[in-house]
Coordinates of C-alpha atoms in Angstrom, one line a residue:
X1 CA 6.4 -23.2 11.9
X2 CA 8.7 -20.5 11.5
X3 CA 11.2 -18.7 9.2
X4 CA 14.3 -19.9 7.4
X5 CA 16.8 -17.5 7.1
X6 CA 19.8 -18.2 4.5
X7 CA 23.2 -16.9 4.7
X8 CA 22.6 -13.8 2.8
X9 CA 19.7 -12.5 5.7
X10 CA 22.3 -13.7 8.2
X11 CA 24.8 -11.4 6.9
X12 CA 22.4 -8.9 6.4
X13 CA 21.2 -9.2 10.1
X14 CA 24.9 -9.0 11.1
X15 CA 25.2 -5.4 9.3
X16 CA 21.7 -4.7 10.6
X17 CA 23.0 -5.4 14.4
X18 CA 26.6 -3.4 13.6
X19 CA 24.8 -0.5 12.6
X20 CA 22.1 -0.2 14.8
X21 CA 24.2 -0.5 17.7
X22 CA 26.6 2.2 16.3
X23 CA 24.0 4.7 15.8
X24 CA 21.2 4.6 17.8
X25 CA 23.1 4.7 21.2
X26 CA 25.3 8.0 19.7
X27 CA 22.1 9.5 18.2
X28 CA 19.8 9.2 21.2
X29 CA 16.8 11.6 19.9
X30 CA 14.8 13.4 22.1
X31 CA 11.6 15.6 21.6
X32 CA 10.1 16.0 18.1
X33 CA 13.5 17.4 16.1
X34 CA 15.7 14.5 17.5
X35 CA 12.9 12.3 15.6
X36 CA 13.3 13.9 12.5
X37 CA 17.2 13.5 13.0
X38 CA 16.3 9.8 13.8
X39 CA 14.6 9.8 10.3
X40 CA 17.5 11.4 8.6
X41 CA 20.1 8.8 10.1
X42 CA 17.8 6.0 8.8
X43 CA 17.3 7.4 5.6
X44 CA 21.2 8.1 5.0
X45 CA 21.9 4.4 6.5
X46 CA 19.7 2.9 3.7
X47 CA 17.5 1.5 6.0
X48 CA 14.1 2.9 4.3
X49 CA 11.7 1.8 2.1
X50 CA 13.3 -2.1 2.1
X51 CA 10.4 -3.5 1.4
X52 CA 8.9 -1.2 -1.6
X53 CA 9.8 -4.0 -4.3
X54 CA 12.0 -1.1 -6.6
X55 CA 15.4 0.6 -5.5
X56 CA 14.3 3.6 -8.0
X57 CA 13.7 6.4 -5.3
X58 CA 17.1 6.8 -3.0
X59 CA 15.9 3.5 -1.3
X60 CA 17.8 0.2 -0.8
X61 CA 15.6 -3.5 -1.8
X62 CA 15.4 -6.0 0.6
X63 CA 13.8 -9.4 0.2
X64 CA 10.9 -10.4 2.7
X65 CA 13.3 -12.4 5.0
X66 CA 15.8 -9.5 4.8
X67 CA 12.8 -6.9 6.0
X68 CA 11.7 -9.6 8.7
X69 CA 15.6 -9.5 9.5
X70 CA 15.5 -5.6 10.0
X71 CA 12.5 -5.4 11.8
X72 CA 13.5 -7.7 14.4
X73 CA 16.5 -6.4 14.8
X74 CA 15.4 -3.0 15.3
X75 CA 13.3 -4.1 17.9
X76 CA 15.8 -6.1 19.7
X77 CA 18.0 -2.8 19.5
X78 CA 15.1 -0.5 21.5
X79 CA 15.6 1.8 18.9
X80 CA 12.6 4.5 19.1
X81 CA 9.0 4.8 17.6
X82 CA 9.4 6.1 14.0
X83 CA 7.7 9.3 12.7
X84 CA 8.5 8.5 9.3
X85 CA 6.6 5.2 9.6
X86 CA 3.0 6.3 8.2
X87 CA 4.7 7.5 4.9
X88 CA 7.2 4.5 4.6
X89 CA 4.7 1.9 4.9
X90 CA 1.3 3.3 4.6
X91 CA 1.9 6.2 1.3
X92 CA 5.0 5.2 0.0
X93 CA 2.8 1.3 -1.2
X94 CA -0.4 3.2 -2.1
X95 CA 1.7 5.9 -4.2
X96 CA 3.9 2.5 -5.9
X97 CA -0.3 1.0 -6.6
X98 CA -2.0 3.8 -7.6
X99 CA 0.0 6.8 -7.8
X100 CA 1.7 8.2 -11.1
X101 CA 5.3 8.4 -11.5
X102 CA 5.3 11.9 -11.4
X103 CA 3.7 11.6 -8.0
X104 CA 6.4 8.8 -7.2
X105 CA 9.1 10.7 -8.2
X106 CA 8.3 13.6 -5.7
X107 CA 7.3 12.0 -2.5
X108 CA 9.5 8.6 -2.3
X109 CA 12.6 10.1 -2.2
X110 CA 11.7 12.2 -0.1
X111 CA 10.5 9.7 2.4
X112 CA 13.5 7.4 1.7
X113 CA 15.7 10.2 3.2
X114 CA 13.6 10.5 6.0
X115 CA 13.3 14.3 5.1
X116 CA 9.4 14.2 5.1
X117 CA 6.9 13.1 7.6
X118 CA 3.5 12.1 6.8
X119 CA 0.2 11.7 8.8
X120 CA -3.3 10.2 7.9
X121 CA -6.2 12.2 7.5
X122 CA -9.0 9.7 7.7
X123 CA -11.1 9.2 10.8
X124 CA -13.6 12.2 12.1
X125 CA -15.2 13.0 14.9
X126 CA -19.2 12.1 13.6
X127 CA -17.8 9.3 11.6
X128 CA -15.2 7.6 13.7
X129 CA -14.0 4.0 12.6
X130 CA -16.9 4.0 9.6
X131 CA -14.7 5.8 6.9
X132 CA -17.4 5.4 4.1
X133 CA -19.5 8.2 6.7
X134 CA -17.2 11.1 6.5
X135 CA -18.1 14.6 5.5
X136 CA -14.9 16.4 5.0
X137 CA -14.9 17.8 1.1
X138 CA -13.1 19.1 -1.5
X139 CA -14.0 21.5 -3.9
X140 CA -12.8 22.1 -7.2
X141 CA -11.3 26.0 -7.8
X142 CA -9.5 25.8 -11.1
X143 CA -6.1 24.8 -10.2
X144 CA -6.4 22.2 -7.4
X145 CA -8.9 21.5 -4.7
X146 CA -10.1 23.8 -1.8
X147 CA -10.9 21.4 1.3
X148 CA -13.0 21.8 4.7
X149 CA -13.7 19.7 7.0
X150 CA -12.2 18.0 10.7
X151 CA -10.0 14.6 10.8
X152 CA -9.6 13.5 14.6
X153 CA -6.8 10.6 16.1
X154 CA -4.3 12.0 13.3
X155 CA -1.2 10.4 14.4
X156 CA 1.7 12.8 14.2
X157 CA 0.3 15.6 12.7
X158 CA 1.5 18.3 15.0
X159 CA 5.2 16.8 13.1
X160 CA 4.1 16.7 9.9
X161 CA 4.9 17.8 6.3
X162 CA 2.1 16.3 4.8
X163 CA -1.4 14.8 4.8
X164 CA -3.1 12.0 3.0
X165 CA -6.6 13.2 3.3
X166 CA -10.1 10.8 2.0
X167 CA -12.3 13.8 1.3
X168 CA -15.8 13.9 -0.7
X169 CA -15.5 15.4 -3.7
X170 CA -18.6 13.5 -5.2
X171 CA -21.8 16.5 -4.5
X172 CA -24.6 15.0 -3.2
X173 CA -22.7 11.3 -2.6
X174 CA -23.0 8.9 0.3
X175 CA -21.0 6.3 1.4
X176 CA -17.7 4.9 -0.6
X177 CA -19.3 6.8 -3.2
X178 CA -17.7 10.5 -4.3
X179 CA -14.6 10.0 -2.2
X180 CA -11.3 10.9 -3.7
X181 CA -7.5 10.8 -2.1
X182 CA -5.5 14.3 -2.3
X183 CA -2.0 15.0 -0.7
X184 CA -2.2 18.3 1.3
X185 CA 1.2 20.0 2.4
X186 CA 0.3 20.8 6.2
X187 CA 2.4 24.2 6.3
X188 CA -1.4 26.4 5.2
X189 CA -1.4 29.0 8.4
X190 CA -4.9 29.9 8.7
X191 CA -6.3 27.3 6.7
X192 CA -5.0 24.2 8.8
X193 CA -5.7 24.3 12.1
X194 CA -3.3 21.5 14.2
X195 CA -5.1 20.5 17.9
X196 CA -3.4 18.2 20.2
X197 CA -5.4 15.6 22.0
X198 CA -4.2 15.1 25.3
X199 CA -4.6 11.5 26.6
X200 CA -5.0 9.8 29.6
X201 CA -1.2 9.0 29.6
X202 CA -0.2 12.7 29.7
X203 CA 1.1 13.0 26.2
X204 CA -0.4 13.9 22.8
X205 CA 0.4 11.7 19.9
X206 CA -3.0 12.4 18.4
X207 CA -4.3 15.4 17.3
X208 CA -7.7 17.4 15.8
X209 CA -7.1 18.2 12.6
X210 CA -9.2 21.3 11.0
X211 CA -9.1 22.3 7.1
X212 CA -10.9 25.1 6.8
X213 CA -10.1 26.2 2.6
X214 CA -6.9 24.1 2.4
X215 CA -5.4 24.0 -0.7
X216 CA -4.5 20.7 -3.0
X217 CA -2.8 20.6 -6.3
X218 CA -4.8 18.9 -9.0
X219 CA -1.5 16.9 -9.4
X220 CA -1.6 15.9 -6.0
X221 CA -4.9 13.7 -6.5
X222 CA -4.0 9.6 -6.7
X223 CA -5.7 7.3 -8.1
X224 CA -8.4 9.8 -10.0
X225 CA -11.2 11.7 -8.8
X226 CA -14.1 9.5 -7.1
X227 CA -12.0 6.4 -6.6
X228 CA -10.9 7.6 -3.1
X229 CA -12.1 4.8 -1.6
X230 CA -10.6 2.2 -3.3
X231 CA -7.3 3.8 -3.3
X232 CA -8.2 3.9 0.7
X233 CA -8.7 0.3 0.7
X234 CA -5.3 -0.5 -0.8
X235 CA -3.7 1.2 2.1
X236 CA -5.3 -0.6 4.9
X237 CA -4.4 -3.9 3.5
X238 CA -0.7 -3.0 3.8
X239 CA -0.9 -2.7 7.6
X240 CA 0.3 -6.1 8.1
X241 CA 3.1 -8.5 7.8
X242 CA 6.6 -7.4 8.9
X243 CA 5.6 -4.8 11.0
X244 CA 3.4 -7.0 13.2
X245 CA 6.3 -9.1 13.8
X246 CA 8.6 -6.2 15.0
X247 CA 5.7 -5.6 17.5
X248 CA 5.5 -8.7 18.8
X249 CA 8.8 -8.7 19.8
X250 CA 8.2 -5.7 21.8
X251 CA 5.3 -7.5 23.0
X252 CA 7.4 -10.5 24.1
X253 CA 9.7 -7.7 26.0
X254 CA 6.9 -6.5 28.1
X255 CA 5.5 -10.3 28.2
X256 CA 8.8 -11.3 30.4
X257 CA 8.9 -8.0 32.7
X258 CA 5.4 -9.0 33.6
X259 CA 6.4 -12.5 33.8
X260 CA 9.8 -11.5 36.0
X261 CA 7.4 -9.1 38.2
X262 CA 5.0 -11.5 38.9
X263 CA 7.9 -14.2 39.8
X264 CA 9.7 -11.6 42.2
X265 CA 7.1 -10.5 43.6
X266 CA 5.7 -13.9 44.7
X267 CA 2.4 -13.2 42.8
X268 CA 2.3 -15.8 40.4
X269 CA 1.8 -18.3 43.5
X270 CA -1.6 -17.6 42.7
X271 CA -3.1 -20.2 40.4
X272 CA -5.2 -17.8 38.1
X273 CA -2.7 -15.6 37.4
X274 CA -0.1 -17.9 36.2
X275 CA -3.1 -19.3 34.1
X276 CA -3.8 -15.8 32.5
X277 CA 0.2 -15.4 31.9
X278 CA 0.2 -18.9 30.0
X279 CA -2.5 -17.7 27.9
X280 CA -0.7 -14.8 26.8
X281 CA 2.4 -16.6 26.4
X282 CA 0.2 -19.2 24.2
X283 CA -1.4 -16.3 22.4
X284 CA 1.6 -13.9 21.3
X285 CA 3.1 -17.2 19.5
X286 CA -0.4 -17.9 17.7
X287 CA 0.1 -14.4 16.9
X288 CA 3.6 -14.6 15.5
X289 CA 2.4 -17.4 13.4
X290 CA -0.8 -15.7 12.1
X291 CA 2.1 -13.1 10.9
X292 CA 4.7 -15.6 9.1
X293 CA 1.5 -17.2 7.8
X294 CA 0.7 -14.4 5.7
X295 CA 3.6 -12.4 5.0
X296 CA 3.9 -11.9 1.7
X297 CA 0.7 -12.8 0.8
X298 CA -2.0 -10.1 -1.3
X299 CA -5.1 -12.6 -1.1
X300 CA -6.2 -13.2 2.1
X301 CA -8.4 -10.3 2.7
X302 CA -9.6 -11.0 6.3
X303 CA -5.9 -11.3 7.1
X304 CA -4.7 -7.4 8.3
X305 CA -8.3 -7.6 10.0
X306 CA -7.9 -10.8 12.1
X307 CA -4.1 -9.9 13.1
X308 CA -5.7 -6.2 14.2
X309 CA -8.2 -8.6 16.4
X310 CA -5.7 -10.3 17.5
X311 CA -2.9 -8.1 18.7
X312 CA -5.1 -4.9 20.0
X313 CA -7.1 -7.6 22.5
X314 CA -3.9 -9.2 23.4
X315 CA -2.1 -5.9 24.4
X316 CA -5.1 -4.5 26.4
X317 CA -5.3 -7.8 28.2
X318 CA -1.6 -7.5 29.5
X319 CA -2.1 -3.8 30.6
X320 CA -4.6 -5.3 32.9
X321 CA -2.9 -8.3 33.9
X322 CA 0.7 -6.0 34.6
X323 CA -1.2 -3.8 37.1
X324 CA -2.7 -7.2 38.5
X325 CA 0.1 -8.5 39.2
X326 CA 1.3 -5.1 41.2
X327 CA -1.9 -4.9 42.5
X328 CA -2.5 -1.4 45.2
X329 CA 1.3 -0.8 44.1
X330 CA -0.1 -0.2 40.9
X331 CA -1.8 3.3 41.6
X332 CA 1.4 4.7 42.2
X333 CA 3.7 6.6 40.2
X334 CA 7.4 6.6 40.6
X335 CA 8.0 10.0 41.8
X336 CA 7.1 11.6 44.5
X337 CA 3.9 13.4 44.0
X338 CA 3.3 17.2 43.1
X339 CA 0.3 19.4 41.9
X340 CA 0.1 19.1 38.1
X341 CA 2.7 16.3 38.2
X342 CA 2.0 13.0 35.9
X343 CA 4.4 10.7 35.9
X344 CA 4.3 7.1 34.7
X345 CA 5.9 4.3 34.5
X346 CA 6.6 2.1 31.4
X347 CA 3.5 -0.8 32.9
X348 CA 1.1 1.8 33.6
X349 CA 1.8 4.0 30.3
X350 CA 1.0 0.8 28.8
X351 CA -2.4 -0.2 30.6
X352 CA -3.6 3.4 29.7
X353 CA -2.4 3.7 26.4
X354 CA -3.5 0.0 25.3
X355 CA -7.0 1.4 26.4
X356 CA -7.2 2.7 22.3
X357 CA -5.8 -0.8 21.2
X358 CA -9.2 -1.8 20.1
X359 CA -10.4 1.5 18.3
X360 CA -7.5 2.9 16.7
X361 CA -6.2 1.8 13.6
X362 CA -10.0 0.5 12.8
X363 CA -12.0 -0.8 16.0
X364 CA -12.7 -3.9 16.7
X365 CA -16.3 -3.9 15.1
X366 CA -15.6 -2.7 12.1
X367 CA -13.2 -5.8 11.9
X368 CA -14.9 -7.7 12.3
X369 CA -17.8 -6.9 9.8
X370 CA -14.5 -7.1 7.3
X371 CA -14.5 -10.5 8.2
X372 CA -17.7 -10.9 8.0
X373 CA -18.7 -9.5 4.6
X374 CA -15.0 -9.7 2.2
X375 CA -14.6 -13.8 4.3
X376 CA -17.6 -15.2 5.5
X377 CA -19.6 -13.7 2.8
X378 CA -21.9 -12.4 5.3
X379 CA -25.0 -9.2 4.0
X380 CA -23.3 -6.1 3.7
X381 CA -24.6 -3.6 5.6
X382 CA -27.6 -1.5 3.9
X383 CA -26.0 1.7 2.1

């Protein structure tokens, strides 16, 4: 149960593999710029937007294999976390569903030379993972829309150009009701207000985002005023597919280090613990089949919702089993020790980050009752 590639994705994984390991080694980026420099190389390279279905914007086409061919090879590479990510795959296939071609024709070219970077402005901090509860609005002036209001876990937003904000523009609606979804440049001193949130891992990928009068173009609406939340919905069935199989092959990576540790450090003697490491073994290939199983496919609504299940629970579980298997090692760090020091290691930035696993991204409940309601055909909720 697993993919065929033809000739043509073999060839195409061959150029993949030749470029990747031309480029990223000689473009090592480091701090924010050397990821926008990252994005540029991509974009120059061809190797964005492969899997918007049109080569109309400055991008190249790829079929699904191909994309499952790139993805896994960037992987494999250890090439870094991508900062253009959130407007390749998350805007650029909203904007392609429910955008006009004006609006297409200014923002995907843009992204497909990795020149802008994108964030998501949709969680808050009195509404968290319930998106249909969230109070930021937008007011009509004339000429565009004046918003106020606080997103929180913004991915990236201290990097970038752009916002994709779910604001209430309905007055006096609740709920999915009234919603509407604007494009916000971020570059409004004094009316956006950018707060990094410093985690438990040291470092701030996240931010508080305030809006306090920020300005959107009338143009810049998608979809049409009011239908904000199914434009939303559209998005957040996109999370899926070939991306989840690039990160389970970074999940296999960390899989055998744990695996090796254990081995060399005579741990896995113990029973239990080669139990729990079969189980995740076991798991990450149910998970790579859940993935090849619906790739592709635009039906299966429970599908983004059970691979989210699947792979945030999984991850979290191997934090915990990596610093089991160090055990009072663990609670060291691999420097020596100073005030206002934090140093991690790779294992132990991964137990603490994999902590959000679960709530980021949707949490685990509200996945649930996706399941539930759109696949079970469980009651809605009241409201």
């Amino acid at each position: 149960m697993d993919f065929a590639f033809g000739a043509q994705d073999e060839s195409f994984r061959a150029e993949a593999r030749e470029w990747l390991a031309r480029e990223w080694p000689a473009r090592h980026p480091t701090g924010d710029d050397g990821g926008r420099a990252w994005e540029r190389t991509l974009g120059a390279g061809g190797w964005i937007g492969l899997g918007w279905g049109t080569a109309a914007y400055g991008n190249r086409c790829a079929t699904l294999t191909q994309q499952v061919v790139w993805a896994e090879e960037y992987a494999r590479a250890g090439a870094p976390g991508r900062i253009g990510h959130i407007g390749e795959k998350l805007l650029a296939p909203t904007l392609l569903a429910h955008g006009d071609e004006d609006q297409r024709a200014r923002f995907l070219p843009g992204i497909a030379r990795g020149e802008e970077v994108w964030c998501q402005g949709y969680s808050e901090p009195d509404a968290g993972s319930d998106l249909a509860a969230l109070r930021t609005r937008a007011v009509r002036d004339g000429t565009g829309y004046r918003i106020s209001g606080r997103k929180i876990w913004t991915s990236l937003a201290h990097q970038a150009d752009w916002c994709f904000v779910l604001a209430r523009t309905g007055e006096g609606t609740r709920r999915h009701h009234g919603l509407s979804f604007l494009l916000v440049p971020m570059d409004q001193p004094g009316r956006i207000e950018v707060r990094p949130i410093r985690q438990m891992t040291g470092t701030s990928e996240f931010n508080e985002v305030l809006f306090d009068g920020a300005v959107a173009r009338a143009r810049d609406l998608v979809g049409g005023e009011g239908n904000g939340w199914r434009v939303a919905l559209g998005l957040l069935a996109v999370e899926r597919g070939v991306s989840t199989l690039a990160q389970q092959i970074g999940f296999e990576a960390e899989l055998r280090r744990v695996v090796r540790l254990a081995v060399d450090s005579g741990a896995a003697a113990d029973p239990v613990l080669r139990d729990r490491l079969v189980r995740q073994w076991a798991q990450l290939r149910t998970m790579r089949w859940h993935a090849l199983r619906t790739l592709g496919g635009a039906a299966d609504a429970g599908a983004p919702s059970v691979a989210k299940l699947l792979w945030g629970q999984w991850h979290r579980r191997l934090g915990e089993l990596a610093l089991q298997v160090r055990g009072a090692a663990a609670a060291t760090g691999p420097g020596a020790w100073s005030p206002g020091a934090y140093e991690l290691d790779d294992l132990q930035r991964s137990f603490l980050f994999s902590r959000a696993d679960t709530i980021y991204g949707g949490s685990d409940e509200i996945q649930r009752g996706i399941i539930a309601e759109r696949v079970l055909g469980l009651p809605r909720e009241p409201g």
